[in-house]
Coordinates of C-alpha atoms in Angstrom, one line a residue:
M1 CA 59.1 84.4 96.9
Q2 CA 57.5 83.8 100.2
T3 CA 60.0 83.3 103.1
S4 CA 59.6 82.0 106.7
F5 CA 62.6 83.5 108.7
T6 CA 62.1 83.8 112.4
P7 CA 62.4 87.2 114.1
E8 CA 65.7 85.9 115.7
Q9 CA 67.2 85.0 112.3
L10 CA 66.3 88.4 111.0
A11 CA 68.2 90.1 113.8
D12 CA 71.4 89.1 111.9
P13 CA 71.8 91.8 109.3
H14 CA 73.2 89.5 106.7
V15 CA 70.3 87.1 107.0
A16 CA 67.8 90.3 106.9
E17 CA 69.4 91.3 103.7
S18 CA 69.4 87.9 102.1
E19 CA 65.6 87.7 103.1
K20 CA 64.8 90.8 101.2
I21 CA 66.7 89.6 98.1
L22 CA 64.8 86.3 98.2
R23 CA 61.5 88.0 98.4
R24 CA 62.1 89.7 95.2
C25 CA 62.4 86.4 93.2
V26 CA 59.3 85.5 91.3
H27 CA 60.3 82.2 89.9
C28 CA 60.1 83.6 86.3
G29 CA 63.2 81.6 85.1
F30 CA 64.5 84.5 82.8
C31 CA 67.7 83.9 84.4
T32 CA 68.2 80.4 83.2
A33 CA 68.6 81.5 79.6
T34 CA 71.6 83.7 80.2
C35 CA 73.3 81.6 83.1
P36 CA 76.5 80.0 81.6
T37 CA 76.3 76.9 83.8
Y38 CA 72.7 76.1 83.0
V39 CA 73.3 76.6 79.4
T40 CA 76.3 74.3 79.5
L41 CA 75.0 71.6 82.0
G42 CA 71.1 71.9 81.7
N43 CA 70.8 71.2 85.5
E44 CA 68.1 73.5 87.2
L45 CA 70.2 73.5 90.3
D46 CA 73.0 75.0 88.2
S47 CA 70.9 78.0 87.4
P48 CA 70.4 81.1 89.6
R49 CA 66.8 80.1 90.3
G50 CA 67.9 76.8 91.4
R51 CA 70.6 78.1 93.5
I52 CA 68.2 80.5 95.1
Y53 CA 66.1 77.7 96.2
L54 CA 69.0 75.9 97.7
I55 CA 70.2 79.0 99.4
K56 CA 66.7 79.9 100.8
D57 CA 66.3 76.3 102.2
M58 CA 69.8 76.4 103.9
L59 CA 69.3 79.9 105.5
E60 CA 65.7 79.5 106.6
N61 CA 66.5 76.2 108.2
G62 CA 69.7 77.7 109.9
R63 CA 71.5 74.6 108.9
P64 CA 75.0 74.0 107.8
A65 CA 75.8 73.8 104.1
D66 CA 75.8 70.2 102.8
Q67 CA 77.7 68.7 99.9
E68 CA 74.7 69.3 97.4
V69 CA 74.5 73.0 98.2
V70 CA 78.4 73.3 98.1
T71 CA 78.6 71.5 94.7
H72 CA 76.0 73.9 93.0
I73 CA 77.2 77.1 94.6
D74 CA 80.8 76.3 93.6
R75 CA 79.7 75.9 90.1
C76 CA 78.4 79.5 90.0
L77 CA 80.8 81.9 88.2
S78 CA 79.4 84.9 89.8
C79 CA 79.3 86.3 86.2
L80 CA 76.1 88.3 87.2
A81 CA 74.4 87.7 83.7
C82 CA 71.4 86.7 85.7
V83 CA 71.4 90.1 87.3
T84 CA 71.4 91.8 84.1
T85 CA 68.4 89.6 82.8
C86 CA 66.3 89.6 86.0
P87 CA 63.2 91.7 85.5
S88 CA 62.4 91.9 89.2
G89 CA 65.9 93.2 90.3
V90 CA 67.0 90.3 92.4
D91 CA 70.4 91.2 93.9
Y92 CA 71.9 87.7 93.2
M93 CA 75.4 89.0 93.7
H94 CA 75.1 89.8 97.3
L95 CA 72.9 86.7 97.9
V96 CA 75.4 84.3 96.6
D97 CA 78.2 86.2 98.5
H98 CA 76.3 85.5 101.7
A99 CA 75.8 81.8 100.7
R100 CA 79.7 81.5 100.1
I101 CA 80.5 82.9 103.5
H102 CA 77.9 80.6 105.1
I103 CA 79.6 77.6 103.3
E104 CA 83.1 78.8 104.4
N105 CA 81.9 78.9 108.1
T106 CA 79.7 75.8 108.3
Y107 CA 81.1 73.2 105.7
R108 CA 84.4 71.2 106.0
R109 CA 85.7 70.6 102.6
P110 CA 87.8 67.5 101.8
L111 CA 91.5 67.9 102.8
I112 CA 93.0 68.4 99.2
D113 CA 90.3 70.9 98.5
R114 CA 91.0 72.8 101.6
L115 CA 94.8 72.8 101.0
I116 CA 94.3 73.9 97.3
R117 CA 92.0 76.8 98.3
N118 CA 94.5 77.8 101.2
L119 CA 97.4 77.8 98.6
L120 CA 95.4 80.1 96.2
A121 CA 94.4 82.5 99.0
A122 CA 98.1 82.6 100.4
V123 CA 99.7 83.2 96.9
L124 CA 97.6 85.0 94.3
P125 CA 96.9 88.2 96.2
Y126 CA 100.6 88.7 96.9
P127 CA 102.7 89.7 93.8
Q128 CA 106.0 88.5 95.2
R129 CA 104.6 85.1 96.2
F130 CA 102.9 84.8 92.9
R131 CA 105.9 85.6 91.0
A132 CA 107.9 82.9 93.0
A133 CA 105.1 80.3 92.4
L134 CA 105.4 80.9 88.5
I135 CA 109.0 79.9 88.8
L136 CA 108.0 76.6 90.5
A137 CA 105.3 76.2 88.0
K138 CA 107.7 76.2 85.2
L139 CA 109.4 73.3 86.9
G140 CA 106.2 71.3 87.5
R141 CA 104.5 71.9 84.3
P142 CA 105.4 68.5 82.9
L143 CA 103.3 67.0 85.8
A144 CA 100.1 68.7 84.6
P145 CA 98.8 65.7 82.6
M146 CA 99.2 63.3 85.5
L147 CA 97.6 65.7 88.0
K148 CA 94.6 66.1 85.8
R149 CA 93.9 62.4 85.7
V150 CA 93.2 62.5 89.5
S151 CA 89.9 64.2 90.3
A152 CA 91.1 66.0 93.5
L153 CA 94.2 67.1 91.9
K154 CA 92.7 68.5 88.7
P155 CA 92.9 72.1 90.0
L156 CA 96.8 71.8 90.4
G157 CA 96.9 70.6 86.8
A158 CA 94.7 73.5 85.7
M159 CA 97.1 76.0 87.5
L160 CA 100.1 74.5 85.7
D161 CA 98.3 74.9 82.3
L162 CA 97.3 78.5 82.9
A163 CA 100.8 79.7 84.3
P164 CA 102.7 81.6 81.7
K165 CA 106.2 80.3 80.7
A166 CA 107.8 83.2 82.5
A167 CA 106.7 86.0 84.7
A168 CA 107.0 89.4 83.1
K169 CA 109.6 91.8 84.6
A170 CA 108.5 94.5 87.0
S171 CA 107.5 97.6 85.3
D172 CA 107.5 101.3 86.1
A173 CA 103.9 101.1 86.9
T174 CA 104.5 99.5 90.2
R175 CA 106.8 102.3 91.3
R176 CA 105.2 104.0 94.4
G177 CA 104.8 107.8 94.2
T178 CA 103.3 110.3 91.7
H179 CA 103.8 109.7 88.0
P180 CA 103.5 113.3 86.7
A181 CA 101.5 114.6 83.8
Q182 CA 103.4 115.3 80.7
A183 CA 101.0 118.0 79.4
E184 CA 99.1 120.8 81.0
K185 CA 97.6 119.3 84.1
R186 CA 94.0 118.3 84.0
G187 CA 93.6 116.0 86.9
R188 CA 94.9 113.8 89.6
V189 CA 94.0 110.2 90.0
A190 CA 95.2 107.0 92.0
I191 CA 95.6 103.8 90.2
L192 CA 95.2 100.1 91.5
S193 CA 98.5 98.3 91.0
G194 CA 96.7 95.0 91.9
C195 CA 98.2 91.5 92.7
A196 CA 97.9 89.1 89.6
Q197 CA 98.0 91.6 86.9
P198 CA 101.4 93.2 87.5
V199 CA 102.9 89.8 87.4
L200 CA 101.0 88.4 84.5
D201 CA 100.8 91.6 82.3
P202 CA 102.4 94.7 83.7
G203 CA 102.1 96.3 80.2
I204 CA 98.5 97.1 80.9
N205 CA 99.3 99.7 83.7
D206 CA 102.1 100.9 81.8
A207 CA 100.0 101.9 78.9
T208 CA 97.5 103.4 81.3
L209 CA 100.3 105.6 82.9
R210 CA 101.6 106.6 79.5
L211 CA 98.3 107.5 78.0
L212 CA 97.1 109.6 81.1
A213 CA 100.4 111.4 81.4
R214 CA 100.1 112.5 77.7
L215 CA 96.4 113.6 78.5
G216 CA 97.6 115.8 81.4
I217 CA 96.8 113.6 84.4
D218 CA 99.0 113.0 87.4
V219 CA 98.7 109.4 88.5
V220 CA 99.4 108.3 92.0
V221 CA 100.6 104.7 92.9
P222 CA 100.2 104.9 96.7
E223 CA 102.3 103.1 99.2
G224 CA 100.6 100.3 100.9
E225 CA 97.7 99.5 98.5
G226 CA 97.4 96.0 97.5
C227 CA 94.9 93.2 96.4
C228 CA 91.4 94.4 96.2
G229 CA 90.1 91.3 97.9
A230 CA 88.0 90.0 95.1
L231 CA 89.9 86.5 95.1
V232 CA 89.3 85.7 98.7
H233 CA 85.9 87.4 98.7
H234 CA 84.6 85.0 96.1
M235 CA 85.9 82.1 98.1
G236 CA 83.8 83.1 101.0
R237 CA 86.7 84.2 103.1
E238 CA 85.0 87.3 104.5
N239 CA 87.4 88.4 107.1
E240 CA 90.4 88.3 104.7
A241 CA 88.4 90.2 102.0
L242 CA 87.4 92.9 104.4
D243 CA 90.9 93.3 105.7
F244 CA 92.2 93.9 102.2
A245 CA 89.4 96.4 101.7
R246 CA 90.2 98.3 104.8
R247 CA 93.7 98.5 103.9
N248 CA 93.0 100.0 100.5
V249 CA 90.3 102.3 101.9
D250 CA 92.9 103.6 104.3
V251 CA 95.5 104.2 101.7
W252 CA 93.2 105.8 99.1
T253 CA 91.5 108.0 102.0
R254 CA 95.0 109.3 102.8
E255 CA 95.6 110.3 99.2
I256 CA 92.0 111.9 98.9
D257 CA 92.9 114.0 102.2
R258 CA 96.5 114.8 100.9
G259 CA 95.9 116.3 97.5
G260 CA 92.4 115.2 96.3
L261 CA 91.6 112.5 93.8
D262 CA 89.3 112.8 90.7
A263 CA 89.0 109.1 90.5
I264 CA 90.6 105.8 91.6
I265 CA 91.5 104.1 88.2
I266 CA 91.2 100.3 88.0
T267 CA 92.3 98.4 84.9
A268 CA 91.0 95.0 85.8
S269 CA 87.1 94.9 85.7
G270 CA 87.0 92.0 88.2
C271 CA 88.7 94.3 90.8
G272 CA 86.5 97.2 89.8
T273 CA 83.3 95.4 90.5
T274 CA 84.6 94.6 94.0
I275 CA 86.0 98.0 94.9
K276 CA 82.8 99.7 93.7
D277 CA 81.1 97.3 96.4
Y278 CA 83.4 98.4 99.2
G279 CA 80.6 100.7 100.6
H280 CA 78.4 97.7 100.8
M281 CA 81.0 95.2 102.2
L282 CA 81.9 97.6 104.9
R283 CA 78.5 99.0 105.6
L284 CA 78.3 97.5 109.0
D285 CA 81.7 98.8 110.2
P286 CA 81.3 102.2 111.9
A287 CA 85.0 103.0 111.5
Y288 CA 84.9 102.4 107.7
A289 CA 81.4 102.6 106.4
E290 CA 81.6 106.3 105.4
K291 CA 85.2 106.1 104.0
A292 CA 84.5 103.0 102.0
A293 CA 81.4 104.6 100.5
R294 CA 83.6 107.5 99.4
V295 CA 86.2 105.3 97.9
S296 CA 83.6 103.3 96.0
A297 CA 82.1 106.4 94.7
L298 CA 85.5 107.3 93.3
A299 CA 86.2 104.0 91.6
K300 CA 86.3 104.0 88.0
D301 CA 87.2 101.6 85.3
I302 CA 89.9 103.2 83.0
T303 CA 87.5 103.4 80.0
E304 CA 84.9 105.3 82.3
Y305 CA 87.6 107.9 83.1
L306 CA 88.9 108.3 79.4
A307 CA 85.3 108.8 78.5
T308 CA 85.3 111.9 80.5
L309 CA 88.4 113.4 78.7
D310 CA 86.9 114.0 75.3
L311 CA 89.6 112.2 73.3
P312 CA 89.8 113.3 69.7
K313 CA 88.5 111.3 66.7
L314 CA 91.1 109.6 64.7
E315 CA 91.4 108.5 61.2
P316 CA 90.4 104.8 60.5
K317 CA 92.8 102.1 60.9
R318 CA 93.0 98.9 59.1
L319 CA 92.5 96.7 62.2
N320 CA 89.4 94.8 63.2
V321 CA 88.9 94.4 66.8
A322 CA 86.7 91.7 68.6
Y323 CA 85.6 93.3 71.7
H324 CA 85.1 90.7 74.5
S325 CA 83.0 92.3 77.3
A326 CA 84.2 90.9 80.6
C327 CA 81.3 89.8 82.8
S328 CA 82.5 92.0 85.6
M329 CA 82.4 95.0 83.2
Q330 CA 79.0 94.5 81.5
H331 CA 77.1 92.6 84.3
G332 CA 79.0 93.8 87.4
Q333 CA 79.6 97.4 86.5
K334 CA 77.0 97.9 83.7
I335 CA 79.7 99.3 81.4
T336 CA 78.8 98.1 77.8
A337 CA 79.2 100.8 75.2
L338 CA 81.9 102.9 76.5
P339 CA 85.0 100.7 75.8
K340 CA 83.7 100.0 72.2
N341 CA 83.0 103.7 71.6
L342 CA 86.5 104.8 72.7
L343 CA 87.9 102.1 70.3
K344 CA 85.7 103.3 67.4
V345 CA 86.7 107.1 68.0
A346 CA 90.4 105.9 68.1
G347 CA 89.9 104.5 64.6
F348 CA 89.4 100.8 65.2
T349 CA 86.7 98.7 63.6
V350 CA 85.0 97.0 66.4
R351 CA 83.2 93.7 66.0
D352 CA 80.9 92.1 68.5
P353 CA 81.0 88.2 69.0
A354 CA 77.8 86.3 69.3
E355 CA 76.7 85.5 72.7
G356 CA 78.7 88.2 74.2
H357 CA 76.7 88.0 77.4
L358 CA 78.2 84.5 78.3
C359 CA 81.2 84.1 80.4
C360 CA 84.6 83.0 79.2
G361 CA 85.1 80.6 82.1
S362 CA 87.8 82.6 83.9
A363 CA 86.0 84.1 86.8
G364 CA 88.9 84.6 89.3
T365 CA 89.9 81.1 90.3
Y366 CA 87.0 79.4 88.7
N367 CA 89.3 78.2 85.8
I368 CA 91.4 76.5 88.3
L369 CA 88.6 75.0 90.7
Q370 CA 86.1 74.3 88.1
S371 CA 88.3 73.5 85.2
E372 CA 86.1 71.2 83.1
I373 CA 83.2 73.6 82.9
S374 CA 85.6 76.5 82.5
A375 CA 87.1 74.7 79.4
Q376 CA 83.8 74.3 77.7
L377 CA 82.9 78.0 78.3
K378 CA 86.3 79.0 76.8
A379 CA 85.9 76.8 73.7
R380 CA 82.5 78.4 73.2
K381 CA 83.8 81.9 73.6
V382 CA 86.8 81.4 71.4
R383 CA 84.5 80.0 68.5
N384 CA 82.3 83.0 68.7
I385 CA 85.4 85.5 68.9
E386 CA 87.1 83.7 66.0
A387 CA 83.9 83.9 63.8
T388 CA 84.2 87.5 63.6
K389 CA 87.7 87.1 62.0
P390 CA 89.3 89.9 64.0
D391 CA 93.0 90.9 63.8
V392 CA 93.0 91.4 67.6
I393 CA 90.8 90.9 70.7
A394 CA 90.3 93.7 73.2
T395 CA 89.0 93.2 76.7
G396 CA 89.2 94.9 80.1
N397 CA 90.1 92.1 82.5
I398 CA 93.3 90.3 83.0
G399 CA 91.5 87.0 83.9
C400 CA 89.8 87.1 80.6
I401 CA 93.1 87.9 78.8
T402 CA 94.8 84.9 80.6
Q403 CA 92.0 82.5 79.9
I404 CA 91.1 83.4 76.2
A405 CA 94.8 83.5 75.2
T406 CA 95.1 79.8 76.0
G407 CA 92.5 79.0 73.4
T408 CA 93.4 81.0 70.4
E409 CA 96.4 82.3 68.4
I410 CA 94.7 85.8 67.9
P411 CA 96.5 88.4 70.0
I412 CA 94.6 89.5 72.9
L413 CA 95.2 93.0 74.5
H414 CA 93.6 95.2 77.1
T415 CA 91.4 97.9 75.6
V416 CA 93.8 100.6 77.1
E417 CA 96.8 99.1 75.3
L418 CA 95.2 99.7 72.0
L419 CA 94.1 103.3 73.1
D420 CA 97.6 104.1 74.3
W421 CA 99.0 103.1 70.8
A422 CA 96.3 105.0 68.9
Y423 CA 97.1 108.2 70.8
G424 CA 100.8 108.3 70.5
G425 CA 102.1 105.4 72.5
P426 CA 104.3 102.4 71.3
K427 CA 102.8 99.6 69.3
P428 CA 101.9 96.7 71.7
E429 CA 104.4 93.8 71.3
K430 CA 101.7 91.2 70.9
L431 CA 100.5 92.7 67.5
P432 CA 102.1 91.5 64.3
T433 CA 104.8 93.7 62.8
K434 CA 103.0 94.2 59.5

């Protein structure tokens, strides 16, 4: 794609990077076939190619974002299916990240939209606040149908629909310090506690700690780590996202220097995609660029790390598992076969739903801020999963678990919960007793 940025514009390193990305696009349109919003809405401006045109026009002309640009960029899930499909290697992820920052800095959203976004940014990344918000959501749930009838208030109705009936009790996985290996020591890792996951489903990290302990791995839950920054990063709140990143980089660097780390384990693939990008996000910060790159290089999804431990092959189980590959896993981190292979080695029968490349509609806060599109994607995803007639659904992202669980009666678990059970841990409570 030909561009016409001025030398003055290209002096901005963010613009210079976006210009390089834009020039790689050859208008081929391959991305439209795998874009969930284009497949759902049929609007060229709701495809990656259409959004690229809008971003290029906005940045080249150095103008503030307008309502049209905001509408179509907001509808982007950042699922990155287009990145997987693109034959030209267009780095759409960093281009749309730049567009969102530009929108946040130049566009004044309507008051209610601003308030809702401020609420999400102030609550979701902080477990104690999130836990308190779920108590209030329980009281407000009867108001959801009324809120959803008012266009501007639909996100509040969606929030109430998604909120679990009760927050899970805090688990041992949030205890700071070292959780020691229970077998001959083979390694030392840190684990991301996260923000939403320990409130919504602490059993995921509990299972991770149990499994790694039995495999001889010391697991450190460092003091001071917190939200990875993904939630605010995808809302264009660059300064907040970078502050979260710097805090975690400092915490993990301290652990690297203290006792060494073989890996930084992440059990939410949405967080993993962001942490693996810390090196890029902080590349212009001389105090953090090198440290952030080191942290990104150590970041591993739990399935990536388990694949290095040569788990033994187990006898087949009479349990059919539909594997839902989270977008942040397959498109963001390019992890596709590993989780399924681990499940197969553990004795499970793994089934691949049709249209596995399409997003379930969760995408961070997307199922709140774009609830109608999200609901269509969820229904499509659930139909494809249920068509495989599974006993259980497995996936690697808490957002997908929360989203899909609201559309089906089939139990849905994190992949590591099934692996923990197969290798000697307790049977997950969500599974039927028989």
